[in-house]
Structures are given as structure tokens and as C-alpha cells.
Coordinates of N, CA, C and O and ligand atoms in Angstrom, one line a residue:
X1 N -6.3 2.7 21.7 CA -6.3 1.7 20.7 C -7.2 2.1 19.6 O -8.4 2.5 19.8
X2 N -6.7 2.0 18.5 CA -7.5 2.2 17.5 C -8.5 1.2 17.0 O -8.1 0.3 17.2
X3 N -9.9 1.7 16.5 CA -10.8 0.6 16.3 C -11.2 0.7 14.7 O -11.1 1.6 14.0
X4 N -11.0 -0.6 14.1 CA -11.2 -0.5 12.7 C -12.6 -1.1 12.2 O -13.0 -1.9 12.7
X5 N -12.7 -0.7 10.9 CA -14.1 -1.2 10.3 C -14.0 -2.5 9.8 O -14.8 -3.4 9.9
X6 N -12.9 -2.8 9.4 CA -12.7 -4.2 8.7 C -11.7 -5.0 9.4 O -10.7 -4.5 10.1
X7 N -11.8 -6.2 9.2 CA -10.7 -7.1 9.9 C -9.6 -7.3 8.8 O -9.5 -7.1 7.6
X8 N -8.3 -7.6 9.4 CA -7.2 -7.7 8.4 C -7.6 -8.8 7.5 O -7.1 -8.2 5.9
X9 N -8.5 -9.9 7.6 CA -8.4 -10.8 6.5 C -9.5 -10.1 5.6 O -9.2 -10.4 4.3
X10 N -10.1 -9.2 5.8 CA -11.1 -8.7 4.9 C -10.3 -7.7 3.9 O -10.5 -7.6 2.8
X11 N -9.2 -7.0 4.5 CA -8.6 -5.9 3.8 C -7.4 -6.9 2.8 O -7.3 -6.6 1.6
X12 N -7.0 -8.0 3.3 CA -6.0 -8.9 2.5 C -6.9 -9.4 1.4 O -6.5 -9.4 0.1
X13 N -8.1 -9.8 1.6 CA -9.2 -10.4 0.5 C -9.1 -9.2 -0.7 O -9.2 -9.6 -1.7
X14 N -9.4 -8.0 -0.3 CA -9.6 -7.0 -1.0 C -8.4 -6.8 -1.9 O -8.2 -6.4 -3.0
X15 N -7.2 -6.8 -1.2 CA -6.0 -6.7 -1.9 C -5.7 -7.7 -2.8 O -5.4 -7.4 -4.0
X16 N -6.0 -9.0 -2.5 CA -5.8 -10.3 -3.5 C -6.7 -10.1 -4.6 O -6.4 -10.4 -5.9
X17 N -7.8 -9.6 -4.4 CA -8.8 -9.3 -5.6 C -8.2 -8.4 -6.6 O -8.2 -8.5 -7.8
X18 N -7.7 -7.2 -5.9 CA -7.2 -6.2 -6.7 C -5.9 -6.7 -7.6 O -6.0 -6.2 -8.8
X19 N -5.1 -7.5 -7.1 CA -4.0 -8.0 -7.8 C -4.5 -8.9 -9.1 O -3.6 -8.9 -10.0
X20 N -5.7 -9.4 -8.8 CA -6.1 -10.1 -10.2 C -6.3 -9.2 -11.4 O -6.3 -9.5 -12.7
X21 N -6.2 -7.9 -11.1 CA -6.4 -7.1 -12.1 C -5.1 -6.3 -12.5 O -5.1 -5.3 -13.1
X22 N -4.0 -6.8 -11.9 CA -2.7 -6.4 -12.2 C -2.4 -6.2 -13.7 O -2.9 -7.1 -14.4
X23 N -1.5 -5.5 -14.3 CA -0.9 -5.6 -15.5 C 0.5 -5.8 -15.0 O 1.4 -4.9 -15.1
X24 N 1.0 -7.0 -15.1 CA 2.2 -7.6 -14.8 C 2.8 -8.7 -15.9 O 3.3 -9.6 -15.4
X25 N 2.7 -8.3 -17.3 CA 3.2 -9.5 -18.0 C 4.7 -9.6 -18.0 O 5.2 -10.5 -18.6
X26 N 5.3 -8.6 -17.7 CA 6.9 -8.7 -17.8 C 7.3 -9.3 -16.4 O 8.3 -10.3 -16.7
X27 N 6.8 -9.0 -15.4 CA 7.7 -9.8 -14.1 C 6.6 -11.1 -13.7 O 7.4 -12.0 -13.1
X28 N 5.5 -11.2 -14.2 CA 4.9 -12.2 -13.7 C 4.4 -12.1 -12.2 O 3.9 -13.2 -11.7
X29 N 4.8 -11.0 -11.7 CA 4.4 -10.8 -10.2 C 3.3 -9.8 -10.0 O 3.4 -8.7 -10.2
X30 N 1.9 -10.5 -9.6 CA 0.9 -9.5 -9.5 C 0.6 -9.0 -8.2 O 0.9 -9.7 -7.3
X31 N 0.8 -7.7 -7.9 CA 0.7 -7.2 -6.7 C -0.8 -6.4 -6.4 O -1.2 -5.5 -7.5
X32 N -1.5 -6.4 -5.3 CA -2.6 -5.9 -5.0 C -2.8 -5.3 -3.7 O -1.9 -5.6 -2.8
X33 N -3.4 -4.0 -3.5 CA -3.2 -3.0 -2.3 C -4.8 -2.7 -2.2 O -5.2 -2.3 -3.0
X34 N -5.0 -2.7 -0.8 CA -6.2 -2.1 -0.3 C -6.0 -1.4 0.9 O -5.3 -1.5 1.8
X35 N -6.4 -0.1 0.8 CA -6.2 1.0 1.7 C -7.6 1.3 2.5 O -8.6 1.8 1.7
X36 N -7.4 1.4 3.7 CA -8.6 1.8 4.6 C -8.6 3.2 5.4 O -7.5 3.5 5.8
X37 N -9.4 3.9 5.2 CA -9.8 5.1 5.6 C -10.3 4.9 7.1 O -10.8 4.1 7.6
X38 N -10.3 6.1 7.8 CA -10.7 6.1 9.3 C -12.3 5.9 9.3 O -12.5 5.2 10.4
X39 N -12.8 6.0 8.2 CA -14.4 6.0 8.3 C -14.6 4.3 7.8 O -16.0 4.2 7.5
X40 N -13.7 3.5 7.2 CA -13.6 2.3 6.8 C -14.0 2.3 5.3 O -13.9 1.2 4.8
X41 N -13.8 3.4 4.8 CA -14.0 3.4 3.1 C -12.7 2.8 2.7 O -11.8 2.7 3.4
X42 N -12.6 2.1 1.4 CA -11.4 1.2 0.9 C -11.2 1.8 -0.4 O -12.1 1.9 -1.3
X43 N -10.0 2.1 -0.7 CA -9.5 2.4 -2.0 C -8.4 1.2 -2.5 O -7.6 0.5 -1.5
X44 N -8.4 0.9 -3.7 CA -7.7 -0.5 -4.2 C -6.7 -0.1 -5.4 O -7.0 1.0 -6.1
X45 N -5.8 -0.8 -5.6 CA -4.9 -0.6 -6.6 C -3.9 -1.8 -7.0 O -4.1 -2.9 -6.2
X46 N -3.5 -1.7 -8.1 CA -2.6 -3.0 -8.5 C -1.5 -2.4 -9.4 O -1.4 -1.2 -9.7
X47 N -0.6 -3.3 -9.4 CA 0.7 -2.9 -10.3 C 0.4 -2.9 -11.7 O -0.4 -3.6 -12.3
X48 N 1.1 -1.8 -12.4 CA 0.8 -1.5 -13.8 C 2.2 -1.5 -14.5 O 2.7 -0.4 -14.2
X49 N 2.5 -2.5 -15.1 CA 4.0 -2.6 -15.7 C 4.0 -1.9 -17.2 O 2.7 -1.8 -17.7
X50 N 4.9 -1.6 -17.7 CA 5.1 -1.1 -19.1 C 6.1 -1.4 -19.7 O 7.3 -2.2 -19.3
X51 N 6.0 -1.8 -21.2 CA 7.1 -2.3 -21.9 C 8.4 -1.5 -21.9 O 9.6 -2.2 -21.9
X52 N 8.4 -0.3 -21.6 CA 9.6 0.4 -21.0 C 9.5 0.2 -19.5 O 8.9 1.0 -18.7
X53 N 10.3 -0.9 -19.2 CA 10.1 -1.5 -17.8 C 10.3 -0.5 -16.5 O 9.4 -0.5 -15.9
X54 N 11.2 0.5 -16.7 CA 11.2 1.6 -15.6 C 10.1 2.3 -15.5 O 9.8 3.0 -14.2
X55 N 9.1 2.5 -16.3 CA 7.9 3.3 -16.0 C 6.9 2.6 -15.2 O 5.6 3.0 -15.1
X56 N 7.2 1.3 -14.8 CA 5.9 0.5 -14.4 C 5.6 1.2 -12.8 O 6.6 2.1 -12.2
X57 N 4.3 1.0 -12.6 CA 3.8 1.6 -11.0 C 3.5 0.4 -9.9 O 3.1 -0.6 -10.6
X58 N 3.8 0.7 -8.8 CA 3.6 -0.3 -7.9 C 2.0 -0.4 -7.3 O 1.5 0.6 -7.5
X59 N 1.6 -1.3 -6.9 CA 0.2 -1.5 -6.5 C 0.0 -0.2 -5.3 O -1.2 0.2 -5.4
X60 N 1.0 -0.1 -4.4 CA 0.8 0.7 -3.3 C 0.5 2.2 -4.0 O -0.4 3.0 -3.4
X61 N 1.3 2.7 -5.0 CA 1.1 4.1 -5.5 C -0.2 4.1 -6.2 O -0.8 5.0 -6.1
X62 N -0.5 3.1 -6.9 CA -1.8 3.0 -7.8 C -2.9 3.2 -6.6 O -4.0 3.9 -6.8
X63 N -2.9 2.5 -5.3 CA -4.0 2.6 -4.6 C -4.0 4.1 -3.7 O -5.1 4.5 -3.4
X64 N -2.7 4.4 -3.6 CA -2.5 5.8 -2.9 C -3.1 7.0 -3.8 O -3.7 7.8 -3.3
X65 N -3.1 6.8 -4.9 CA -3.8 7.8 -5.8 C -5.3 7.8 -5.9 O -6.0 8.7 -6.0
X66 N -5.5 6.3 -5.7 CA -7.1 6.1 -5.6 C -7.8 7.0 -4.1 O -8.6 7.5 -4.2
X67 N -6.9 6.4 -3.4 CA -7.2 6.8 -2.0 C -7.3 8.5 -2.0 O -8.1 9.1 -1.3
X68 N -6.4 9.1 -2.5 CA -6.3 10.4 -2.6 C -7.5 11.0 -3.1 O -8.1 12.3 -2.7
X69 N -8.3 10.4 -4.2 CA -9.5 11.0 -4.7 C -10.6 10.6 -4.0 O -11.4 11.4 -3.8
X70 N -10.5 9.4 -3.3 CA -11.7 8.8 -2.6 C -12.2 9.5 -1.4 O -13.2 9.7 -1.1
X71 N -10.8 9.6 -0.6 CA -11.1 10.2 0.9 C -9.8 11.2 1.2 O -10.1 11.6 2.3
X72 N -8.6 11.2 0.5 CA -7.7 12.1 1.0 C -6.7 11.1 1.6 O -7.0 10.3 2.6
X73 N -5.5 11.7 1.4 CA -4.2 10.8 2.0 C -4.4 11.0 3.4 O -3.9 9.9 4.3
X74 N -4.8 12.1 4.2 CA -4.8 12.1 5.6 C -5.7 11.3 6.2 O -5.7 11.3 7.5
X75 N -6.5 10.8 5.6 CA -7.5 9.6 6.2 C -7.1 8.2 6.4 O -7.6 7.5 6.8
X76 N -5.9 8.0 5.9 CA -5.4 6.6 5.7 C -5.1 5.9 7.1 O -4.4 6.8 7.7
X77 N -5.5 5.0 7.3 CA -5.3 4.3 8.7 C -4.4 3.1 8.5 O -3.5 2.4 9.3
X78 N -4.9 2.3 7.3 CA -4.3 0.9 7.2 C -4.2 0.7 5.9 O -5.0 0.9 4.9
X79 N -3.1 -0.3 5.5 CA -2.6 -0.6 4.1 C -2.4 -2.1 3.9 O -1.4 -2.7 4.7
X80 N -3.1 -2.7 3.2 CA -2.9 -4.3 3.1 C -2.4 -4.4 1.7 O -2.9 -3.8 0.7
X81 N -1.2 -5.2 1.8 CA -0.5 -5.8 0.3 C -0.4 -7.0 0.1 O 0.0 -7.9 1.2
X82 N -0.5 -7.6 -1.0 CA -0.4 -9.0 -1.2 C 0.1 -9.2 -2.8 O -0.2 -8.4 -3.7
X83 N 1.0 -10.1 -2.7 CA 1.6 -10.2 -4.2 C 2.0 -11.6 -4.5 O 2.3 -12.5 -3.5
X84 N 2.2 -12.0 -5.6 CA 2.4 -13.5 -6.0 C 2.0 -13.7 -7.6 O 2.2 -12.6 -8.4
X85 N 1.6 -14.9 -8.1 CA 1.3 -15.2 -9.4 C -0.1 -15.6 -9.3 O -0.6 -16.2 -8.4
X86 N -0.7 -15.0 -10.6 CA -2.3 -15.5 -10.8 C -2.2 -16.8 -11.2 O -1.5 -17.4 -12.3
X87 N -2.9 -17.7 -10.3 CA -2.9 -19.3 -10.9 C -3.9 -19.5 -11.9 O -4.6 -18.6 -12.3
X88 N -3.8 -20.6 -12.2 CA -4.7 -21.1 -13.4 C -6.4 -20.9 -13.2 O -7.1 -20.5 -13.8
X89 N -6.7 -20.9 -11.6 CA -8.1 -20.5 -11.6 C -8.4 -19.0 -11.5 O -9.5 -18.8 -11.0
X90 N -7.4 -18.2 -11.4 CA -7.5 -16.8 -11.6 C -7.2 -16.1 -10.1 O -7.2 -14.9 -10.0
X91 N -6.9 -17.2 -9.2 CA -6.7 -16.5 -7.7 C -5.2 -16.2 -7.6 O -4.5 -17.0 -8.0
X92 N -4.9 -15.2 -6.8 CA -3.6 -15.0 -6.4 C -2.8 -16.0 -5.7 O -3.4 -16.5 -4.8
X93 N -1.6 -16.5 -6.1 CA -1.0 -17.6 -5.3 C 0.4 -17.2 -4.7 O 1.1 -15.9 -5.1
X94 N 1.1 -17.9 -4.1 CA 2.5 -17.3 -3.5 C 2.4 -17.6 -2.0 O 1.3 -17.1 -1.1
X95 N 3.6 -17.8 -1.3 CA 3.7 -18.2 0.1 C 4.4 -17.0 1.0 O 4.5 -17.0 2.1
X96 N 4.8 -16.3 0.2 CA 6.0 -15.0 1.1 C 5.1 -13.9 1.3 O 4.5 -13.5 0.1
X97 N 5.1 -13.4 2.3 CA 4.5 -12.0 2.5 C 5.3 -10.9 1.6 O 6.4 -11.1 1.4
X98 N 4.5 -10.1 1.1 CA 5.1 -9.0 0.5 C 4.9 -7.6 1.2 O 3.9 -7.2 1.7
X99 N 6.1 -7.1 1.3 CA 6.1 -5.5 2.1 C 6.3 -4.7 1.1 O 7.0 -4.8 0.0
X100 N 5.9 -3.4 1.3 CA 6.0 -2.2 0.2 C 7.5 -2.0 0.0 O 8.4 -2.3 0.9
X101 N 7.9 -1.7 -1.2 CA 9.0 -1.5 -1.6 C 9.8 0.1 -1.1 O 8.8 0.8 -0.5
X102 N 10.9 0.3 -1.0 CA 11.4 1.3 -0.4 C 10.7 2.8 -0.8 O 10.4 3.8 -0.1
X103 N 10.5 2.8 -2.4 CA 9.6 3.9 -3.0 C 8.5 4.0 -2.3 O 7.9 5.2 -2.1
X104 N 7.7 3.1 -2.2 CA 6.2 3.0 -1.6 C 6.2 3.3 -0.1 O 5.4 4.1 0.3
X105 N 7.3 2.9 0.6 CA 7.4 3.3 2.1 C 7.5 4.9 2.2 O 6.9 5.4 3.0
X106 N 8.3 5.4 1.2 CA 8.5 7.1 1.4 C 7.1 7.8 1.0 O 6.6 8.6 1.8
X107 N 6.2 7.1 0.1 CA 4.8 7.5 -0.2 C 3.9 7.4 0.9 O 3.3 8.5 1.1
X108 N 4.2 6.3 1.5 CA 3.2 6.1 2.7 C 3.7 7.1 3.8 O 2.5 7.5 4.5
X109 N 4.8 7.4 4.0 CA 5.2 8.2 5.1 C 4.9 9.5 5.0 O 4.5 10.3 5.9
X110 N 4.7 10.0 3.6 CA 4.1 11.4 3.1 C 2.7 11.2 3.8 O 2.4 12.4 4.6
X111 N 2.0 10.3 3.6 CA 0.5 10.2 4.0 C 0.5 10.4 5.5 O -0.3 11.1 6.2
X112 N 1.5 9.5 6.2 CA 1.4 9.6 7.7 C 1.6 11.0 8.2 O 1.2 11.5 9.3
X113 N 2.6 11.7 7.4 CA 3.0 13.1 8.0 C 1.9 14.0 7.9 O 1.9 15.1 8.4
X114 N 0.9 13.8 6.8 CA -0.2 14.7 6.6 C -1.2 14.5 7.9 O -1.7 15.5 8.5
X115 N -1.3 13.3 8.5 CA -2.3 12.9 9.5 C -1.5 12.9 11.0 O -2.4 13.2 12.0
X116 N -0.5 12.5 10.9 CA 0.4 12.3 12.1 C 0.0 10.8 12.7 O 0.5 10.6 13.8
X117 N -0.9 10.4 11.8 CA -1.1 8.8 12.1 C 0.0 7.7 11.7 O 0.1 7.9 10.7
X118 N 0.3 7.0 12.8 CA 1.4 6.0 12.2 C 0.6 4.7 11.6 O 0.3 4.0 12.2
X119 N 0.6 4.7 10.1 CA -0.1 3.7 9.5 C 0.4 2.4 9.4 O 1.5 2.2 9.6
X120 N -0.7 1.6 9.6 CA -0.4 0.1 9.8 C -0.2 -0.6 8.4 O -1.2 -0.3 7.6
X121 N 0.7 -1.3 8.4 CA 0.8 -2.1 7.1 C 0.5 -3.4 7.2 O 1.2 -4.0 8.1
X122 N -0.3 -4.4 6.3 CA -0.7 -5.5 6.7 C 0.1 -6.1 5.5 O -0.4 -6.1 4.3
X123 N 1.0 -6.8 5.6 CA 1.7 -7.6 4.6 C 1.2 -9.2 4.4 O 1.5 -9.9 5.5
X124 N 0.7 -9.6 3.3 CA 0.2 -10.8 3.1 C 1.0 -11.7 1.9 O 1.3 -10.8 1.1
X125 N 0.9 -12.9 2.1 CA 1.3 -13.7 1.0 C 0.3 -13.7 -0.1 O -1.1 -13.5 0.2
X126 N 0.6 -14.2 -1.3 CA -0.3 -14.2 -2.4 C -1.6 -15.0 -2.0 O -2.7 -14.7 -2.3
X127 N -1.2 -16.1 -1.4 CA -2.3 -17.0 -1.2 C -3.3 -16.7 0.1 O -4.3 -17.1 0.6
X128 N -2.7 -15.5 0.5 CA -3.4 -14.9 1.9 C -3.3 -15.8 3.1 O -3.7 -15.5 4.1
X129 N -2.4 -16.8 3.2 CA -2.3 -17.6 4.2 C -1.2 -17.1 5.5 O -1.1 -17.7 6.4
X130 N -0.3 -16.2 4.9 CA 0.6 -15.6 5.9 C 0.5 -14.2 5.9 O 0.4 -13.5 4.8
X131 N 0.5 -13.5 7.2 CA 0.2 -12.0 7.5 C 1.2 -11.6 8.4 O 1.3 -12.2 9.5
X132 N 1.9 -10.2 8.2 CA 2.7 -9.7 9.3 C 2.3 -8.3 9.2 O 2.0 -7.9 8.1
X133 N 2.3 -7.9 10.5 CA 1.5 -6.4 10.6 C 2.6 -5.5 11.1 O 3.6 -6.0 11.9
X134 N 2.7 -4.3 10.5 CA 4.0 -3.4 10.9 C 3.5 -2.0 10.8 O 2.3 -1.7 10.5
X135 N 4.1 -1.0 11.4 CA 4.0 0.4 11.4 C 4.8 1.0 10.2 O 6.0 0.7 10.2
X136 N 4.4 1.9 9.6 CA 5.2 2.8 8.6 C 6.6 3.2 9.5 O 7.6 3.1 9.0
X137 N 6.4 3.5 10.7 CA 7.6 4.2 11.4 C 8.5 3.1 11.5 O 9.8 3.5 11.6
X138 N 8.3 1.8 11.6 CA 9.3 0.7 11.7 C 9.8 0.6 10.4 O 11.0 0.1 10.4
X139 N 9.0 0.6 9.5 CA 9.4 0.1 7.9 C 10.4 1.3 7.4 O 11.1 1.0 6.5
X140 N 10.2 2.6 7.8 CA 11.0 3.5 7.4 C 11.3 4.5 8.5 O 10.6 5.6 8.5
X141 N 12.3 4.1 9.3 CA 12.8 5.2 10.4 C 13.6 6.2 9.9 O 14.3 6.1 8.8
X142 N 13.4 7.0 10.5 CA 14.5 8.4 10.4 C 14.1 8.7 8.9 O 15.3 8.8 8.0
X143 N 13.0 9.2 8.4 CA 12.8 9.4 7.1 C 13.0 10.5 6.8 O 13.0 11.5 7.4
X144 N 13.1 10.9 5.5 CA 13.1 12.4 4.7 C 11.8 12.7 4.7 O 10.8 12.0 4.3
X145 N 11.4 14.1 5.0 CA 10.1 14.4 4.9 C 10.4 15.9 4.5 O 11.2 16.5 4.4
X146 N 8.9 16.4 4.7 CA 8.8 17.9 4.1 C 9.5 18.9 5.0 O 9.9 20.0 4.6
X147 N 9.6 18.4 6.3 CA 10.4 19.3 7.3 C 11.8 19.6 6.8 O 12.3 20.6 6.9
X148 N 12.5 18.7 6.2 CA 13.8 18.7 5.6 C 13.9 20.1 4.7 O 14.9 20.6 4.4
X149 N 12.7 20.4 4.0 CA 12.7 21.2 2.9 C 12.7 22.8 3.4 O 12.9 23.7 2.8
X150 N 12.6 22.7 4.9 CA 12.8 24.2 5.6 C 13.9 24.6 5.2 O 14.1 26.0 5.2
X151 N 15.0 23.9 4.9 CA 16.4 24.4 4.8 C 16.7 24.5 3.3 O 17.8 24.8 2.7
X152 N 15.6 24.6 2.5 CA 15.7 25.0 0.9 C 15.8 26.5 0.9 O 15.6 27.2 1.8
X153 N 16.6 26.7 -0.4 CA 16.5 28.1 -0.6 C 15.2 28.9 -0.8 O 14.3 28.1 -1.4
X154 N 15.1 30.0 -0.3 CA 14.0 30.7 -0.5 C 13.8 31.3 -2.0 O 14.6 31.5 -2.7
Ligands
THU1 N1 5.6 -4.5 -6.9 C1 4.6 -3.5 -6.3 O1 3.6 -3.5 -6.8 N2 4.8 -3.2 -4.9 C2 5.8 -3.3 -4.2 O2 6.0 -3.1 -3.1 C3 6.9 -4.3 -4.8 C4 6.8 -4.4 -6.0 C5 5.7 -4.6 -8.2 C6 6.4 -3.8 -9.4 C7 6.7 -4.9 -10.3 O3 5.5 -4.6 -11.4 C8 6.3 -6.3 -9.7 O4 6.0 -5.9 -8.5 C9 7.9 -6.7 -9.6 O5 8.8 -6.1 -8.9

């Protein structure tokens, strides 16, 4: 049984705080992500949209690049995500849990492949009131990975 430094509620709180710094003027949907390392270190990120819509970055990718610098992708153990609308008081609102999109699942699977640890995903609603917990192996079964490239041309 894995032991964690932080409670799920603490990680969700960090993800919701991170969402407050999202740059999401086009969708109006702010997402925050908090990534916990094996030693309890936390890296955060939020989505960053662009006037050229397709260039937007998801909160999970933003947090993964921060984790890469802070402690390394192979140290990642848990990832909390929350998304919704920033309310008048500045806090994230919304009732539906937010799960990583397909592209972000692929990026999380890359981190999983580095360590062999089946990373836990904590999907939270914007208001933090609803939470569901998953493993990356369940969110992205039968994934494409580095091993497939063994069959690439030399
Ligand atoms: N978004 C994320 O940041 N993470 C996800 O897993 C799903 C979607 C962002 C992208 C875009 O800025 C906004 O949410 C609406 O799709």
C-alpha cells in the first residue's frame, strides 16, 4: 500500500488554486493541476489558451513540465485535476469532475512508463465538492509507448 504525504483534499486544493492562474479567456474553462512526487513535493500548472486556439496547453501538460524540472517525471505518484469557471469571488466553481483529456493521458502514461508506478489520478469538480480516483492504467489501457518504437527503422 502506497503512503502519501498529502491528503487528496490538499492536492485538490492546490489544483483549484492553480486554476485561478489559468489563462482561459476563450473557453472560460479554467483548469488547475497539482502533481505529487514520491517525497511529497508538489508541482502545479494551469491551462494556457491562445488566440490561435489550437495552440492552447492543458493544465496537466503545464504541471508535467513543471514536475519535470522540480523533481523528474519518474518521481510522479499522484495527479489532481480540477476545472470549471472562476466565480465572482475568484474561486473555482463547477460541479462536474474533470478527468485528463486523451492527450494528457498519453503524457501521464509516459511518466508511468519511466517509473513503472501506476500513477493515481484524482479528478475533482471545480468547487472541490466531488472527487473520483483512478489509475492511469484504467484511464488509458492498451496504450502506445516507447516499446512500440523498437519496430522503427534503424
Ligand atoms: N483542458 C485542460 O486543461 N485539461 C484537460 O484535461 C481538459 C481540457 C483545458 C483546455 C482548454 O483550455 C479548456 O480546458 C477547454 O477545453
